[in-house]
N, CA and C atoms as an extended XYZ file, in Angstrom:
504
Properties=species:S:1:pos:R:3:atomname:S:1:resname:S:1:resid:I:1 pbc="F F F"
N       126.660      148.061       50.487 N   MET     1
C       125.333      147.803       50.989 CA  MET     1
C       124.956      146.328       50.831 C   MET     1
N       125.272      145.761       49.656 N   ILE     2
C       124.925      144.360       49.415 CA  ILE     2
C       125.730      143.451       50.340 C   ILE     2
N       127.010      143.797       50.588 N   LYS     3
C       127.831      142.985       51.482 CA  LYS     3
C       127.262      142.995       52.898 C   LYS     3
N       126.775      144.158       53.348 N   LYS     4
C       126.178      144.242       54.682 CA  LYS     4
C       124.903      143.404       54.759 C   LYS     4
N       124.072      143.464       53.706 N   LEU     5
C       122.849      142.656       53.674 CA  LEU     5
C       123.168      141.173       53.770 C   LEU     5
N       124.170      140.730       53.009 N   LEU     6
C       124.559      139.319       53.056 CA  LEU     6
C       125.096      138.936       54.422 C   LEU     6
N       125.917      139.798       55.032 N   LEU     7
C       126.465      139.512       56.350 CA  LEU     7
C       125.362      139.402       57.397 C   LEU     7
N       124.445      140.369       57.410 N   TYR     8
C       123.342      140.330       58.377 CA  TYR     8
C       122.442      139.116       58.144 C   TYR     8
N       122.236      138.773       56.874 N   GLY     9
C       121.438      137.592       56.562 CA  GLY     9
C       122.077      136.322       57.079 C   GLY     9
N       123.376      136.184       56.890 N   LEU    10
C       124.086      134.995       57.377 CA  LEU    10
C       124.085      134.934       58.897 C   LEU    10
N       124.233      136.083       59.559 N   LEU    11
C       124.169      136.108       61.023 CA  LEU    11
C       122.789      135.675       61.522 C   LEU    11
N       121.732      136.148       60.859 N   ALA    12
C       120.378      135.762       61.252 CA  ALA    12
C       120.156      134.273       61.054 C   ALA    12
N       120.639      133.725       59.946 N   VAL    13
C       120.499      132.289       59.698 CA  VAL    13
C       121.243      131.499       60.765 C   VAL    13
N       122.460      131.915       61.101 N   GLY    14
C       123.225      131.226       62.137 CA  GLY    14
C       122.514      131.236       63.470 C   GLY    14
N       121.919      132.357       63.823 N   TYR    15
C       121.174      132.456       65.079 CA  TYR    15
C       119.969      131.523       65.076 C   TYR    15
N       119.206      131.548       63.984 N   LEU    16
C       118.003      130.722       63.929 CA  LEU    16
C       118.320      129.234       63.873 C   LEU    16
N       119.417      128.866       63.208 N   VAL    17
C       119.787      127.452       63.134 CA  VAL    17
C       120.222      126.950       64.509 C   VAL    17
N       120.918      127.794       65.278 N   SER    18
C       121.405      127.361       66.579 CA  SER    18
C       120.336      127.440       67.663 C   SER    18
N       119.248      128.183       67.421 N   ALA    19
C       118.200      128.323       68.438 CA  ALA    19
C       117.425      127.017       68.588 C   ALA    19
N       116.946      126.752       69.783 N   LYS    20
C       116.151      125.556       70.040 CA  LYS    20
C       114.787      125.697       69.374 C   LYS    20
N       114.312      124.637       68.747 N   GLY    21
C       113.019      124.635       68.074 CA  GLY    21
C       111.910      124.215       69.013 C   GLY    21
N       110.950      123.496       68.475 N   ALA    22
C       109.790      123.050       69.237 CA  ALA    22
C       110.191      121.971       70.247 C   ALA    22
N       109.314      121.683       71.170 N   ASP    23
C       109.528      120.633       72.163 CA  ASP    23
C       109.807      119.319       71.431 C   ASP    23
N       110.888      118.626       71.804 N   GLU    24
C       111.298      117.427       71.076 CA  GLU    24
C       110.340      116.259       71.251 C   GLU    24
N       109.441      116.328       72.212 N   THR    25
C       108.483      115.238       72.390 CA  THR    25
C       107.322      115.350       71.402 C   THR    25
N       107.150      116.508       70.785 N   LYS    26
C       106.083      116.708       69.798 CA  LYS    26
C       106.635      116.503       68.389 C   LYS    26
N       105.769      116.092       67.488 N   ALA    27
C       106.175      115.971       66.087 CA  ALA    27
C       106.362      117.380       65.509 C   ALA    27
N       107.446      117.574       64.762 N   ILE    28
C       107.735      118.873       64.178 CA  ILE    28
C       107.071      118.972       62.815 C   ILE    28
N       106.344      120.058       62.605 N   SER    29
C       105.771      120.354       61.299 CA  SER    29
C       106.627      121.446       60.665 C   SER    29
N       107.308      121.111       59.594 N   TYR    30
C       108.219      122.062       58.973 CA  TYR    30
C       107.514      123.076       58.089 C   TYR    30
N       106.353      122.740       57.547 N   PHE    31
C       105.599      123.631       56.674 CA  PHE    31
C       104.182      123.754       57.224 C   PHE    31
N       103.697      124.996       57.373 N   ASN    32
C       102.400      125.217       58.008 CA  ASN    32
C       101.590      126.277       57.273 C   ASN    32
N       100.307      126.323       57.590 N   ALA    33
C        99.449      127.399       57.118 CA  ALA    33
C        99.793      128.663       57.891 C   ALA    33
N        99.444      129.782       57.353 N   LYS    34
C        99.654      131.096       57.966 CA  LYS    34
C       101.132      131.397       58.221 C   LYS    34
N       102.000      130.927       57.319 N   GLU    35
C       103.428      131.213       57.413 CA  GLU    35
C       103.736      132.556       56.757 C   GLU    35
N       104.410      133.402       57.480 N   LEU    36
C       104.940      134.647       56.936 CA  LEU    36
C       106.449      134.473       56.858 C   LEU    36
N       107.041      134.817       55.717 N   SER    37
C       108.481      134.608       55.561 CA  SER    37
C       109.121      135.758       54.804 C   SER    37
N       110.420      135.886       55.002 N   VAL    38
C       111.242      136.787       54.194 CA  VAL    38
C       112.334      135.939       53.557 C   VAL    38
N       112.762      136.337       52.373 N   SER    39
C       113.782      135.557       51.683 CA  SER    39
C       114.808      136.479       51.045 C   SER    39
N       115.973      135.924       50.816 N   LEU    40
C       117.061      136.605       50.148 CA  LEU    40
C       117.646      135.611       49.162 C   LEU    40
N       117.765      135.999       47.886 N   ASN    41
C       118.280      135.065       46.892 CA  ASN    41
C       119.050      135.788       45.802 C   ASN    41
N       119.718      134.996       44.991 N   SER    42
C       120.419      135.498       43.828 CA  SER    42
C       120.297      134.457       42.728 C   SER    42
N       120.570      134.855       41.491 N   GLY    43
C       120.381      133.920       40.394 CA  GLY    43
C       121.427      134.044       39.316 C   GLY    43
N       121.410      133.072       38.426 N   TYR    44
C       122.325      132.981       37.296 CA  TYR    44
C       121.505      132.784       36.030 C   TYR    44
N       121.698      133.639       35.053 N   VAL    45
C       120.991      133.518       33.782 CA  VAL    45
C       121.674      132.440       32.959 C   VAL    45
N       120.920      131.405       32.582 N   VAL    46
C       121.478      130.253       31.887 CA  VAL    46
C       121.814      130.570       30.445 C   VAL    46
N       120.944      131.265       29.744 N   ASP    47
C       121.136      131.525       28.319 CA  ASP    47
C       121.447      133.008       28.101 C   ASP    47
N       122.712      133.362       28.254 N   THR    48
C       123.115      134.769       28.209 CA  THR    48
C       123.058      135.377       26.813 C   THR    48
N       122.889      134.577       25.775 N   ASP    49
C       122.839      135.130       24.424 CA  ASP    49
C       121.452      135.634       24.043 C   ASP    49
N       120.467      135.461       24.880 N   LYS    50
C       119.112      135.918       24.566 CA  LYS    50
C       119.039      137.435       24.677 C   LYS    50
N       118.312      138.046       23.768 N   GLY    51
C       118.170      139.500       23.770 CA  GLY    51
C       117.314      140.020       24.913 C   GLY    51
N       116.518      139.168       25.534 N   PHE    52
C       115.615      139.587       26.604 CA  PHE    52
C       116.366      139.920       27.884 C   PHE    52
N       117.524      139.328       28.071 N   GLN    53
C       118.250      139.452       29.337 CA  GLN    53
C       118.678      140.883       29.611 C   GLN    53
N       118.518      141.303       30.855 N   ASP    54
C       119.030      142.593       31.297 CA  ASP    54
C       120.551      142.531       31.375 C   ASP    54
N       121.198      143.660       31.157 N   ASN    55
C       122.653      143.720       31.221 CA  ASN    55
C       123.066      144.123       32.634 C   ASN    55
N       123.379      143.146       33.470 N   TYR    56
C       123.793      143.429       34.830 CA  TYR    56
C       124.900      142.472       35.240 C   TYR    56
N       125.714      142.928       36.189 N   ALA    57
C       126.828      142.123       36.653 CA  ALA    57
C       126.407      141.193       37.788 C   ALA    57
N       125.471      141.631       38.615 N   PHE    58
C       125.092      140.881       39.808 CA  PHE    58
C       123.674      141.265       40.185 C   PHE    58
N       122.922      140.326       40.736 N   ASN    59
C       121.615      140.687       41.265 CA  ASN    59
C       121.349      139.947       42.562 C   ASN    59
N       120.567      140.586       43.384 N   ILE    60
C       120.101      139.974       44.628 CA  ILE    60
C       118.642      140.373       44.767 C   ILE    60
N       117.843      139.484       45.307 N   SER    61
C       116.416      139.747       45.415 CA  SER    61
C       115.954      139.523       46.848 C   SER    61
N       115.113      140.421       47.326 N   ALA    62
C       114.506      140.290       48.649 CA  ALA    62
C       113.026      140.022       48.445 C   ALA    62
N       112.483      139.093       49.211 N   GLY    63
C       111.088      138.731       49.029 CA  GLY    63
C       110.338      138.573       50.335 C   GLY    63
N       109.020      138.624       50.219 N   VAL    64
C       108.114      138.367       51.335 CA  VAL    64
C       107.096      137.355       50.832 C   VAL    64
N       106.789      136.360       51.656 N   GLY    65
C       105.800      135.353       51.283 CA  GLY    65
C       104.827      135.099       52.411 C   GLY    65
N       103.636      134.663       52.035 N   TYR    66
C       102.634      134.288       53.029 CA  TYR    66
C       101.866      133.087       52.497 C   TYR    66
N       101.794      132.029       53.301 N   TYR    67
C       101.034      130.840       52.917 CA  TYR    67
C        99.689      130.861       53.627 C   TYR    67
N        98.627      130.917       52.837 N   PHE    68
C        97.267      130.912       53.367 CA  PHE    68
C        96.935      129.547       53.955 C   PHE    68
N        97.363      128.514       53.258 N   THR    69
C        97.203      127.132       53.714 CA  THR    69
C        98.591      126.502       53.701 C   THR    69
N        98.664      125.271       54.089 N   LYS    70
C        99.945      124.553       54.051 CA  LYS    70
C       100.459      124.413       52.616 C   LYS    70
N        99.540      124.519       51.636 N   TYR    71
C        99.872      124.230       50.246 CA  TYR    71
C        99.859      125.431       49.299 C   TYR    71
N        99.192      126.534       49.637 N   LEU    72
C        99.022      127.654       48.706 CA  LEU    72
C        99.423      128.968       49.363 C   LEU    72
N       100.268      129.727       48.646 N   GLY    73
C       100.734      130.997       49.184 CA  GLY    73
C       100.906      132.059       48.121 C   GLY    73
N       101.318      133.242       48.560 N   ALA    74
C       101.568      134.382       47.677 CA  ALA    74
C       102.953      134.941       47.986 C   ALA    74
N       103.590      135.498       46.958 N   THR    75
C       104.924      136.067       47.129 CA  THR    75
C       105.017      137.437       46.465 C   THR    75
N       105.906      138.259       46.983 N   VAL    76
C       106.283      139.537       46.382 CA  VAL    76
C       107.799      139.614       46.446 C   VAL    76
N       108.438      139.932       45.321 N   ASN    77
C       109.903      139.990       45.251 CA  ASN    77
C       110.366      141.313       44.663 C   ASN    77
N       111.451      141.848       45.238 N   LEU    78
C       112.096      143.059       44.740 CA  LEU    78
C       113.532      142.729       44.365 C   LEU    78
N       113.831      142.600       43.076 N   PRO    79
C       115.214      142.330       42.680 CA  PRO    79
C       116.015      143.626       42.563 C   PRO    79
N       117.248      143.587       43.077 N   PHE    80
C       118.171      144.704       42.969 CA  PHE    80
C       119.283      144.291       42.012 C   PHE    80
N       119.583      145.165       41.046 N   TYR    81
C       120.588      144.861       40.041 CA  TYR    81
C       121.770      145.802       40.183 C   TYR    81
N       122.976      145.261       39.968 N   GLU    82
C       124.164      146.102       39.941 CA  GLU    82
C       124.530      146.345       38.488 C   GLU    82
N       124.282      147.529       38.033 N   THR    83
C       124.673      147.916       36.681 CA  THR    83
C       125.713      149.037       36.817 C   THR    83
N       125.266      150.254       36.994 N   LYS    84
C       126.148      151.386       37.317 CA  LYS    84
C       125.770      151.821       38.721 C   LYS    84
N       126.001      150.967       39.680 N   GLY    85
C       125.483      151.151       41.030 CA  GLY    85
C       124.324      150.194       41.209 C   GLY    85
N       123.685      150.215       42.332 N   VAL    86
C       122.567      149.314       42.600 CA  VAL    86
C       121.277      149.976       42.134 C   VAL    86
N       120.450      149.229       41.402 N   SER    87
C       119.201      149.806       40.910 CA  SER    87
C       118.036      148.869       41.173 C   SER    87
N       116.887      149.462       41.351 N   LEU    88
C       115.628      148.744       41.509 CA  LEU    88
C       114.708      149.246       40.419 C   LEU    88
N       114.285      148.336       39.527 N   HIS    89
C       113.415      148.795       38.447 CA  HIS    89
C       112.268      147.839       38.157 C   HIS    89
N       112.028      146.872       39.040 N   GLU    90
C       110.892      145.980       38.818 CA  GLU    90
C       110.436      145.369       40.136 C   GLU    90
N       109.220      144.837       40.089 N   ILE    91
C       108.641      144.130       41.229 CA  ILE    91
C       107.799      142.999       40.655 C   ILE    91
N       107.827      141.840       41.315 N   ASP    92
C       106.954      140.755       40.865 CA  ASP    92
C       106.124      140.234       42.031 C   ASP    92
N       104.922      139.819       41.713 N   ALA    93
C       103.998      139.276       42.714 CA  ALA    93
C       103.225      138.130       42.079 C   ALA    93
N       102.988      137.067       42.870 N   GLY    94
C       102.285      135.924       42.303 CA  GLY    94
C       101.884      134.894       43.333 C   GLY    94
N       101.451      133.739       42.828 N   LEU    95
C       100.994      132.623       43.656 CA  LEU    95
C       101.955      131.452       43.552 C   LEU    95
N       102.049      130.694       44.651 N   VAL    96
C       102.924      129.521       44.711 CA  VAL    96
C       102.142      128.369       45.331 C   VAL    96
N       102.274      127.178       44.738 N   ALA    97
C       101.672      125.958       45.298 CA  ALA    97
C       102.810      124.999       45.638 C   ALA    97
N       102.768      124.435       46.844 N   ARG    98
C       103.813      123.504       47.278 CA  ARG    98
C       103.198      122.208       47.784 C   ARG    98
N       104.040      121.168       47.841 N   LEU    99
C       103.619      119.870       48.339 CA  LEU    99
C       104.637      119.406       49.378 C   LEU    99
N       104.439      119.765       50.662 N   PRO   100
C       105.407      119.406       51.697 CA  PRO   100
C       105.509      117.897       51.921 C   PRO   100
N       106.750      117.412       51.979 N   ILE   101
C       107.044      116.003       52.268 CA  ILE   101
C       108.201      116.008       53.264 C   ILE   101
N       107.888      115.913       54.548 N   GLY   102
C       108.926      115.993       55.570 CA  GLY   102
C       109.575      117.361       55.587 C   GLY   102
N       110.906      117.385       55.411 N   ARG   103
C       111.645      118.649       55.384 CA  ARG   103
C       111.686      119.281       53.992 C   ARG   103
N       111.188      118.593       52.970 N   PHE   104
C       111.248      119.074       51.596 CA  PHE   104
C       109.870      119.517       51.113 C   PHE   104
N       109.874      120.491       50.202 N   ALA   105
C       108.623      120.927       49.579 CA  ALA   105
C       108.905      121.349       48.139 C   ALA   105
N       108.590      120.486       47.168 N   PRO   106
C       108.652      120.941       45.779 CA  PRO   106
C       107.513      121.943       45.548 C   PRO   106
N       107.754      122.912       44.663 N   TYR   107
C       106.723      123.928       44.427 CA  TYR   107
C       106.750      124.418       42.982 C   TYR   107
N       105.630      124.997       42.577 N   VAL   108
C       105.492      125.670       41.284 CA  VAL   108
C       104.784      126.992       41.537 C   VAL   108
N       104.999      127.943       40.648 N   GLY   109
C       104.347      129.235       40.823 CA  GLY   109
C       104.362      130.057       39.558 C   GLY   109
N       103.592      131.126       39.579 N   ALA   110
C       103.530      132.073       38.476 CA  ALA   110
C       103.375      133.469       39.063 C   ALA   110
N       104.058      134.423       38.425 N   SER   111
C       104.021      135.805       38.898 CA  SER   111
C       103.859      136.762       37.731 C   SER   111
N       103.273      137.912       38.026 N   ALA   112
C       103.270      139.037       37.093 CA  ALA   112
C       104.409      139.954       37.513 C   ALA   112
N       105.087      140.528       36.539 N   LEU   113
C       106.234      141.381       36.815 CA  LEU   113
C       106.015      142.743       36.173 C   LEU   113
N       106.185      143.798       36.949 N   ALA   114
C       106.088      145.167       36.436 CA  ALA   114
C       107.496      145.744       36.365 C   ALA   114
N       107.899      146.185       35.184 N   ASP   115
C       109.226      146.772       34.950 CA  ASP   115
C       109.002      148.172       34.391 C   ASP   115
N       109.358      149.191       35.142 N   TRP   116
C       109.064      150.563       34.734 CA  TRP   116
C       110.193      151.205       33.935 C   TRP   116
N       111.171      150.415       33.446 N   THR   117
C       112.266      150.985       32.656 CA  THR   117
C       112.255      150.545       31.199 C   THR   117
N       111.318      149.712       30.781 N   THR   118
C       111.298      149.218       29.403 CA  THR   118
C       109.945      149.489       28.762 C   THR   118
N       109.893      149.300       27.443 N   ASP   119
C       108.625      149.432       26.734 CA  ASP   119
C       107.672      148.294       27.086 C   ASP   119
N       108.231      147.091       27.329 N   ASN   120
C       107.423      145.937       27.740 CA  ASN   120
C       107.319      145.951       29.263 C   ASN   120
N       106.434      146.787       29.772 N   GLN   121
C       106.357      146.986       31.216 CA  GLN   121
C       105.834      145.772       31.960 C   GLN   121
N       105.042      144.943       31.313 N   TRP   122
C       104.457      143.772       31.986 CA  TRP   122
C       105.066      142.504       31.429 C   TRP   122
N       105.521      141.656       32.326 N   LYS   123
C       106.112      140.372       31.961 CA  LYS   123
C       105.532      139.316       32.892 C   LYS   123
N       105.900      138.076       32.664 N   TYR   124
C       105.476      137.009       33.573 CA  TYR   124
C       106.677      136.150       33.924 C   TYR   124
N       106.550      135.474       35.059 N   ILE   125
C       107.572      134.540       35.518 CA  ILE   125
C       106.886      133.223       35.855 C   ILE   125
N       107.379      132.148       35.297 N   GLY   126
C       106.980      130.805       35.706 CA  GLY   126
C       108.132      130.224       36.505 C   GLY   126
N       107.838      129.491       37.570 N   ARG   127
C       108.922      128.949       38.411 CA  ARG   127
C       108.585      127.563       38.906 C   ARG   127
N       109.620      126.778       39.132 N   ALA   128
C       109.501      125.456       39.748 CA  ALA   128
C       110.741      125.271       40.604 C   ALA   128
N       110.555      124.763       41.818 N   GLY   129
C       111.709      124.650       42.698 CA  GLY   129
C       111.521      123.654       43.815 C   GLY   129
N       112.499      123.646       44.709 N   LEU   130
C       112.508      122.755       45.861 CA  LEU   130
C       113.044      123.523       47.060 C   LEU   130
N       112.297      123.452       48.170 N   GLU   131
C       112.743      124.068       49.421 CA  GLU   131
C       113.070      122.977       50.427 C   GLU   131
N       114.155      123.179       51.163 N   PHE   132
C       114.558      122.280       52.238 CA  PHE   132
C       114.575      123.082       53.526 C   PHE   132
N       113.885      122.591       54.561 N   ARG   133
C       113.856      123.275       55.853 CA  ARG   133
C       114.928      122.699       56.765 C   ARG   133
N       115.858      123.544       57.168 N   ILE   134
C       116.880      123.166       58.136 CA  ILE   134
C       116.218      122.918       59.484 C   ILE   134
N       115.305      123.802       59.827 N   ASN   135
C       114.456      123.670       61.013 CA  ASN   135
C       113.138      124.374       60.663 C   ASN   135
N       112.157      124.410       61.548 N   PRO   136
C       110.881      125.037       61.175 CA  PRO   136
C       110.966      126.519       60.828 C   PRO   136
N       112.062      127.172       61.140 N   LYS   137
C       112.187      128.618       60.913 CA  LYS   137
C       113.143      129.023       59.794 C   LYS   137
N       113.952      128.106       59.275 N   VAL   138
C       114.947      128.442       58.247 CA  VAL   138
C       114.893      127.426       57.119 C   VAL   138
N       114.830      127.919       55.899 N   GLY   139
C       114.817      127.046       54.734 CA  GLY   139
C       115.799      127.507       53.672 C   GLY   139
N       116.279      126.563       52.886 N   LEU   140
C       117.099      126.838       51.718 CA  LEU   140
C       116.306      126.429       50.492 C   LEU   140
N       116.396      127.200       49.426 N   PHE   141
C       115.635      126.836       48.233 CA  PHE   141
C       116.446      127.069       46.975 C   PHE   141
N       116.066      126.321       45.952 N   SER   142
C       116.633      126.467       44.623 CA  SER   142
C       115.486      126.353       43.635 C   SER   142
N       115.503      127.194       42.605 N   GLU   143
C       114.414      127.151       41.631 CA  GLU   143
C       114.887      127.527       40.245 C   GLU   143
N       114.123      127.093       39.276 N   TRP   144
C       114.289      127.485       37.889 CA  TRP   144
C       113.200      128.489       37.594 C   TRP   144
N       113.548      129.579       36.894 N   GLN   145
C       112.569      130.588       36.497 CA  GLN   145
C       112.613      130.781       34.993 C   GLN   145
N       111.453      131.056       34.438 N   TYR   146
C       111.360      131.464       33.040 CA  TYR   146
C       110.657      132.807       33.008 C   TYR   146
N       111.316      133.805       32.440 N   ARG   147
C       110.768      135.159       32.370 CA  ARG   147
C       110.571      135.550       30.917 C   ARG   147
N       109.419      136.142       30.607 N   ASP   148
C       109.160      136.577       29.237 CA  ASP   148
C       108.025      137.587       29.240 C   ASP   148
N       107.834      138.231       28.080 N   ASN   149
C       106.715      139.152       27.932 CA  ASN   149
C       105.721      138.678       26.880 C   ASN   149
N       105.922      137.486       26.352 N   ASN   150
C       104.947      136.868       25.448 CA  ASN   150
C       105.014      135.363       25.664 C   ASN   150
N       104.327      134.600       24.878 N   LEU   151
C       104.295      133.154       25.085 CA  LEU   151
C       105.232      132.395       24.159 C   LEU   151
N       106.254      133.051       23.639 N   ASN   152
C       107.232      132.403       22.781 CA  ASN   152
C       108.362      131.875       23.662 C   ASN   152
N       108.374      130.577       23.923 N   PHE   153
C       109.295      129.957       24.877 CA  PHE   153
C       110.758      130.105       24.485 C   PHE   153
N       111.038      130.329       23.206 N   ASP   154
C       112.427      130.403       22.741 CA  ASP   154
C       113.077      131.768       22.972 C   ASP   154
N       112.325      132.784       23.346 N   GLN   155
C       112.896      134.126       23.443 CA  GLN   155
C       113.018      134.646       24.868 C   GLN   155
N       112.572      133.911       25.842 N   GLY   156
C       112.620      134.383       27.223 CA  GLY   156
C       113.945      134.100       27.893 C   GLY   156
N       113.976      134.351       29.190 N   GLU   157
C       115.180      134.186       29.987 CA  GLU   157
C       115.016      133.014       30.939 C   GLU   157
N       115.935      132.068       30.893 N   HIS   158
C       115.959      130.951       31.832 CA  HIS   158
C       116.964      131.288       32.928 C   HIS   158
N       116.545      131.123       34.175 N   LYS   159
C       117.392      131.553       35.286 CA  LYS   159
C       117.361      130.508       36.397 C   LYS   159
N       118.535      130.206       36.968 N   LEU   160
C       118.633      129.360       38.148 CA  LEU   160
C       118.820      130.259       39.355 C   LEU   160
N       118.013      130.025       40.390 N   VAL   161
C       117.994      130.888       41.573 CA  VAL   161
C       118.213      130.036       42.814 C   VAL   161
N       118.922      130.574       43.784 N   GLY   162
C       119.102      129.909       45.063 CA  GLY   162
C       119.031      130.937       46.169 C   GLY   162
N       118.525      130.520       47.344 N   GLY   163
C       118.426      131.483       48.428 CA  GLY   163
C       118.089      130.871       49.757 C   GLY   163
N       117.882      131.751       50.726 N   VAL   164
C       117.534      131.374       52.087 CA  VAL   164
C       116.219      132.053       52.469 C   VAL   164
N       115.419      131.334       53.266 N   LYS   165
C       114.119      131.842       53.699 CA  LYS   165
C       114.047      131.754       55.219 C   LYS   165
N       113.550      132.822       55.847 N   ILE   166
C       113.338      132.836       57.292 CA  ILE   166
C       111.849      132.968       57.538 C   ILE   166
N       111.298      132.032       58.343 N   VAL   167
C       109.862      131.963       58.601 CA  VAL   167
C       109.558      132.512       59.985 C   VAL   167
N       108.483      133.292       60.084 N   PHE   168
C       108.065      133.853       61.368 CA  PHE   168
C       106.835      133.143       61.884 C   PHE   168
């Protein structure tokens, strides 16, 4: 299932990258208000010795985002984990602020995370990243995430994430 998702995602990116964009006589705006997007990403846990980390071999996350303005948006993400098969046991939702500069947009955000398989059902995620737009409809992003259920910075999970975003 995950291989099919990745294949279809790559085919969609190839189609959107090869498609003609806006009229070349007009200035292209790569980041806009009222953007609806879907994303697909995966991550790597930097500090695997932390007790907070989930025990999984691979994860992939699907997300939906909407920017109310050019600078402020909301996201919802569903991570899928491969442990003994593919499992879904959490959802996160939050706000993101970005500062578009040409094709690049550095951003920061915070999310609440609900995990229905642990005693600590509520967690938070802090994130900072950079998105690059290949064209107005396709972007690549990389971000650092910090996940925890309290404010003790030494016990949470640090994660590097990378993915692709398709804008409608």
